[in-house]
JSON list of C-alpha atoms in Angstrom, two decimals:
[
{"chain": "Z", "resi": 524, "resn": "MET", "atom": "CA", "xyz": [-0.06, 0.04, -0.01]},
{"chain": "Z", "resi": 525, "resn": "ALA", "atom": "CA", "xyz": [3.04, 2.49, 0.77]},
{"chain": "Z", "resi": 526, "resn": "GLY", "atom": "CA", "xyz": [4.17, 1.68, -2.98]},
{"chain": "Z", "resi": 527, "resn": "ILE", "atom": "CA", "xyz": [1.04, 2.90, -4.42]},
{"chain": "Z", "resi": 528, "resn": "PHE", "atom": "CA", "xyz": [1.07, 6.15, -2.07]},
{"chain": "Z", "resi": 529, "resn": "ARG", "atom": "CA", "xyz": [4.65, 6.74, -3.06]},
{"chain": "Z", "resi": 530, "resn": "ARG", "atom": "CA", "xyz": [3.91, 6.20, -6.89]},
{"chain": "Z", "resi": 531, "resn": "ALA", "atom": "CA", "xyz": [1.09, 8.65, -6.57]},
{"chain": "Z", "resi": 532, "resn": "TYR", "atom": "CA", "xyz": [2.62, 11.30, -4.63]},
{"chain": "Z", "resi": 533, "resn": "LEU", "atom": "CA", "xyz": [5.77, 11.23, -7.30]},
{"chain": "Z", "resi": 534, "resn": "LEU", "atom": "CA", "xyz": [3.80, 11.37, -10.32]},
{"chain": "Z", "resi": 535, "resn": "TYR", "atom": "CA", "xyz": [0.97, 13.57, -9.30]},
{"chain": "Z", "resi": 536, "resn": "PHE", "atom": "CA", "xyz": [2.02, 15.77, -6.20]},
{"chain": "Z", "resi": 537, "resn": "SER", "atom": "CA", "xyz": [5.74, 16.00, -6.11]},
{"chain": "Z", "resi": 538, "resn": "GLN", "atom": "CA", "xyz": [7.34, 19.43, -6.10]},
{"chain": "Z", "resi": 539, "resn": "PRO", "atom": "CA", "xyz": [8.51, 21.04, -8.27]},
{"chain": "Z", "resi": 540, "resn": "ALA", "atom": "CA", "xyz": [5.59, 20.87, -10.45]},
{"chain": "Z", "resi": 541, "resn": "ILE", "atom": "CA", "xyz": [7.54, 21.14, -13.58]},
{"chain": "Z", "resi": 542, "resn": "ASP", "atom": "CA", "xyz": [9.24, 17.71, -13.08]},
{"chain": "Z", "resi": 543, "resn": "ARG", "atom": "CA", "xyz": [5.79, 15.81, -12.89]},
{"chain": "Z", "resi": 544, "resn": "PRO", "atom": "CA", "xyz": [5.43, 15.42, -16.87]},
{"chain": "Z", "resi": 545, "resn": "LEU", "atom": "CA", "xyz": [9.27, 14.32, -16.97]},
{"chain": "Z", "resi": 546, "resn": "LEU", "atom": "CA", "xyz": [8.54, 11.60, -14.22]},
{"chain": "Z", "resi": 547, "resn": "ARG", "atom": "CA", "xyz": [5.29, 10.35, -16.01]},
{"chain": "Z", "resi": 548, "resn": "ALA", "atom": "CA", "xyz": [7.12, 10.32, -19.22]},
{"chain": "Z", "resi": 549, "resn": "ILE", "atom": "CA", "xyz": [10.05, 7.93, -17.83]},
{"chain": "Z", "resi": 550, "resn": "ARG", "atom": "CA", "xyz": [7.13, 5.63, -16.00]},
{"chain": "Z", "resi": 551, "resn": "LYS", "atom": "CA", "xyz": [5.79, 5.24, -19.59]},
{"chain": "Z", "resi": 552, "resn": "ARG", "atom": "CA", "xyz": [9.03, 3.86, -21.18]},
{"chain": "Z", "resi": 553, "resn": "THR", "atom": "CA", "xyz": [11.54, 1.34, -20.53]},
{"chain": "Z", "resi": 554, "resn": "ILE", "atom": "CA", "xyz": [14.91, 3.43, -19.64]},
{"chain": "Z", "resi": 555, "resn": "ARG", "atom": "CA", "xyz": [18.25, 2.11, -19.61]},
{"chain": "Z", "resi": 556, "resn": "SER", "atom": "CA", "xyz": [20.33, 5.04, -19.69]},
{"chain": "Z", "resi": 557, "resn": "VAL", "atom": "CA", "xyz": [19.89, 8.51, -18.20]},
{"chain": "Z", "resi": 558, "resn": "VAL", "atom": "CA", "xyz": [22.22, 11.54, -19.04]},
{"chain": "Z", "resi": 559, "resn": "GLU", "atom": "CA", "xyz": [21.61, 14.49, -17.15]},
{"chain": "Z", "resi": 560, "resn": "LEU", "atom": "CA", "xyz": [23.05, 17.71, -18.20]},
{"chain": "Z", "resi": 561, "resn": "GLY", "atom": "CA", "xyz": [23.53, 20.07, -15.34]},
{"chain": "Z", "resi": 562, "resn": "ILE", "atom": "CA", "xyz": [22.47, 18.59, -12.24]},
{"chain": "Z", "resi": 563, "resn": "GLY", "atom": "CA", "xyz": [19.55, 20.82, -10.52]},
{"chain": "Z", "resi": 564, "resn": "SER", "atom": "CA", "xyz": [19.21, 18.73, -7.58]},
{"chain": "Z", "resi": 565, "resn": "LEU", "atom": "CA", "xyz": [19.83, 15.31, -6.20]},
{"chain": "Z", "resi": 566, "resn": "SER", "atom": "CA", "xyz": [16.63, 14.70, -5.10]},
{"chain": "Z", "resi": 567, "resn": "ARG", "atom": "CA", "xyz": [15.16, 15.05, -8.87]},
{"chain": "Z", "resi": 568, "resn": "THR", "atom": "CA", "xyz": [18.04, 12.81, -10.04]},
{"chain": "Z", "resi": 569, "resn": "GLN", "atom": "CA", "xyz": [16.98, 10.30, -6.96]},
{"chain": "Z", "resi": 570, "resn": "ARG", "atom": "CA", "xyz": [13.34, 10.32, -8.19]},
{"chain": "Z", "resi": 571, "resn": "ILE", "atom": "CA", "xyz": [14.15, 10.02, -11.94]},
{"chain": "Z", "resi": 572, "resn": "LEU", "atom": "CA", "xyz": [16.19, 6.75, -11.03]},
{"chain": "Z", "resi": 573, "resn": "GLU", "atom": "CA", "xyz": [13.38, 5.38, -8.69]},
{"chain": "Z", "resi": 574, "resn": "ILE", "atom": "CA", "xyz": [10.75, 5.67, -11.31]},
{"chain": "Z", "resi": 575, "resn": "ALA", "atom": "CA", "xyz": [12.99, 4.35, -13.93]},
{"chain": "Z", "resi": 576, "resn": "ARG", "atom": "CA", "xyz": [13.64, 1.04, -11.82]},
{"chain": "Z", "resi": 577, "resn": "TRP", "atom": "CA", "xyz": [9.92, 0.38, -11.60]},
{"chain": "Z", "resi": 578, "resn": "ARG", "atom": "CA", "xyz": [9.64, -1.31, -14.78]},
{"chain": "Z", "resi": 579, "resn": "PRO", "atom": "CA", "xyz": [10.31, -5.33, -13.92]},
{"chain": "Z", "resi": 580, "resn": "GLU", "atom": "CA", "xyz": [11.58, -6.14, -17.46]},
{"chain": "Z", "resi": 581, "resn": "SER", "atom": "CA", "xyz": [14.36, -3.21, -17.36]},
{"chain": "Z", "resi": 582, "resn": "GLU", "atom": "CA", "xyz": [18.02, -4.00, -17.45]},
{"chain": "Z", "resi": 583, "resn": "PRO", "atom": "CA", "xyz": [20.39, -2.38, -15.01]},
{"chain": "Z", "resi": 584, "resn": "ILE", "atom": "CA", "xyz": [20.12, 1.57, -15.28]},
{"chain": "Z", "resi": 585, "resn": "ARG", "atom": "CA", "xyz": [23.39, 3.58, -16.30]},
{"chain": "Z", "resi": 586, "resn": "TYR", "atom": "CA", "xyz": [23.44, 7.21, -15.14]},
{"chain": "Z", "resi": 587, "resn": "CYS", "atom": "CA", "xyz": [25.78, 9.65, -16.22]},
{"chain": "Z", "resi": 588, "resn": "GLY", "atom": "CA", "xyz": [25.58, 13.29, -14.51]},
{"chain": "Z", "resi": 589, "resn": "ILE", "atom": "CA", "xyz": [27.39, 16.11, -16.17]},
{"chain": "Z", "resi": 590, "resn": "ASP", "atom": "CA", "xyz": [27.91, 19.35, -13.91]},
{"chain": "Z", "resi": 591, "resn": "LEU", "atom": "CA", "xyz": [30.46, 21.92, -13.01]},
{"chain": "Z", "resi": 592, "resn": "PHE", "atom": "CA", "xyz": [30.02, 20.55, -9.47]},
{"chain": "Z", "resi": 593, "resn": "ASP", "atom": "CA", "xyz": [32.65, 22.54, -7.38]},
{"chain": "Z", "resi": 594, "resn": "ALA", "atom": "CA", "xyz": [33.08, 25.28, -10.11]},
{"chain": "Z", "resi": 595, "resn": "ARG", "atom": "CA", "xyz": [29.55, 26.38, -10.34]},
{"chain": "Z", "resi": 596, "resn": "GLU", "atom": "CA", "xyz": [28.83, 29.99, -10.37]},
{"chain": "Z", "resi": 597, "resn": "SER", "atom": "CA", "xyz": [28.47, 31.77, -6.96]},
{"chain": "Z", "resi": 598, "resn": "GLU", "atom": "CA", "xyz": [24.61, 32.40, -7.28]},
{"chain": "Z", "resi": 599, "resn": "ARG", "atom": "CA", "xyz": [23.96, 28.59, -7.77]},
{"chain": "Z", "resi": 600, "resn": "PRO", "atom": "CA", "xyz": [24.14, 26.14, -4.66]},
{"chain": "Z", "resi": 601, "resn": "GLN", "atom": "CA", "xyz": [27.10, 24.44, -4.57]},
{"chain": "Z", "resi": 602, "resn": "LEU", "atom": "CA", "xyz": [26.92, 20.85, -5.10]},
{"chain": "Z", "resi": 603, "resn": "ALA", "atom": "CA", "xyz": [30.08, 18.88, -4.52]},
{"chain": "Z", "resi": 604, "resn": "LEU", "atom": "CA", "xyz": [31.21, 15.97, -6.72]},
{"chain": "Z", "resi": 605, "resn": "LYS", "atom": "CA", "xyz": [31.94, 13.86, -3.65]},
{"chain": "Z", "resi": 606, "resn": "GLN", "atom": "CA", "xyz": [28.69, 14.46, -2.03]},
{"chain": "Z", "resi": 607, "resn": "SER", "atom": "CA", "xyz": [26.68, 13.75, -5.06]},
{"chain": "Z", "resi": 608, "resn": "PHE", "atom": "CA", "xyz": [28.65, 10.33, -5.59]},
{"chain": "Z", "resi": 609, "resn": "ALA", "atom": "CA", "xyz": [28.04, 9.33, -1.86]},
{"chain": "Z", "resi": 610, "resn": "GLU", "atom": "CA", "xyz": [24.21, 10.47, -2.14]},
{"chain": "Z", "resi": 611, "resn": "LEU", "atom": "CA", "xyz": [23.57, 8.44, -5.47]},
{"chain": "Z", "resi": 612, "resn": "GLN", "atom": "CA", "xyz": [25.64, 5.38, -4.47]},
{"chain": "Z", "resi": 613, "resn": "PRO", "atom": "CA", "xyz": [22.73, 3.61, -2.28]},
{"chain": "Z", "resi": 614, "resn": "SER", "atom": "CA", "xyz": [20.69, 3.76, -5.44]},
{"chain": "Z", "resi": 615, "resn": "GLY", "atom": "CA", "xyz": [22.78, 1.41, -7.61]}
]
């Protein structure tokens, strides 16, 4: 039952609302590779990978994130490469 609520939340109520169409599109397809240019937040990345793993027939997912990480402009929040790797590692 918790899985149904989690799916409904991610697809219809998650924030920011602009990501919802992307998450629904990922749910409808078998995703094997994800390339993210300019990582906005790790929470979006984790949601994308979680939804891509919902398909039982899917193969292991390959992820590539391209970002400036520590060299970002001062007005954007800092995102360290080591921190990103540590937070995404448990998702496989």
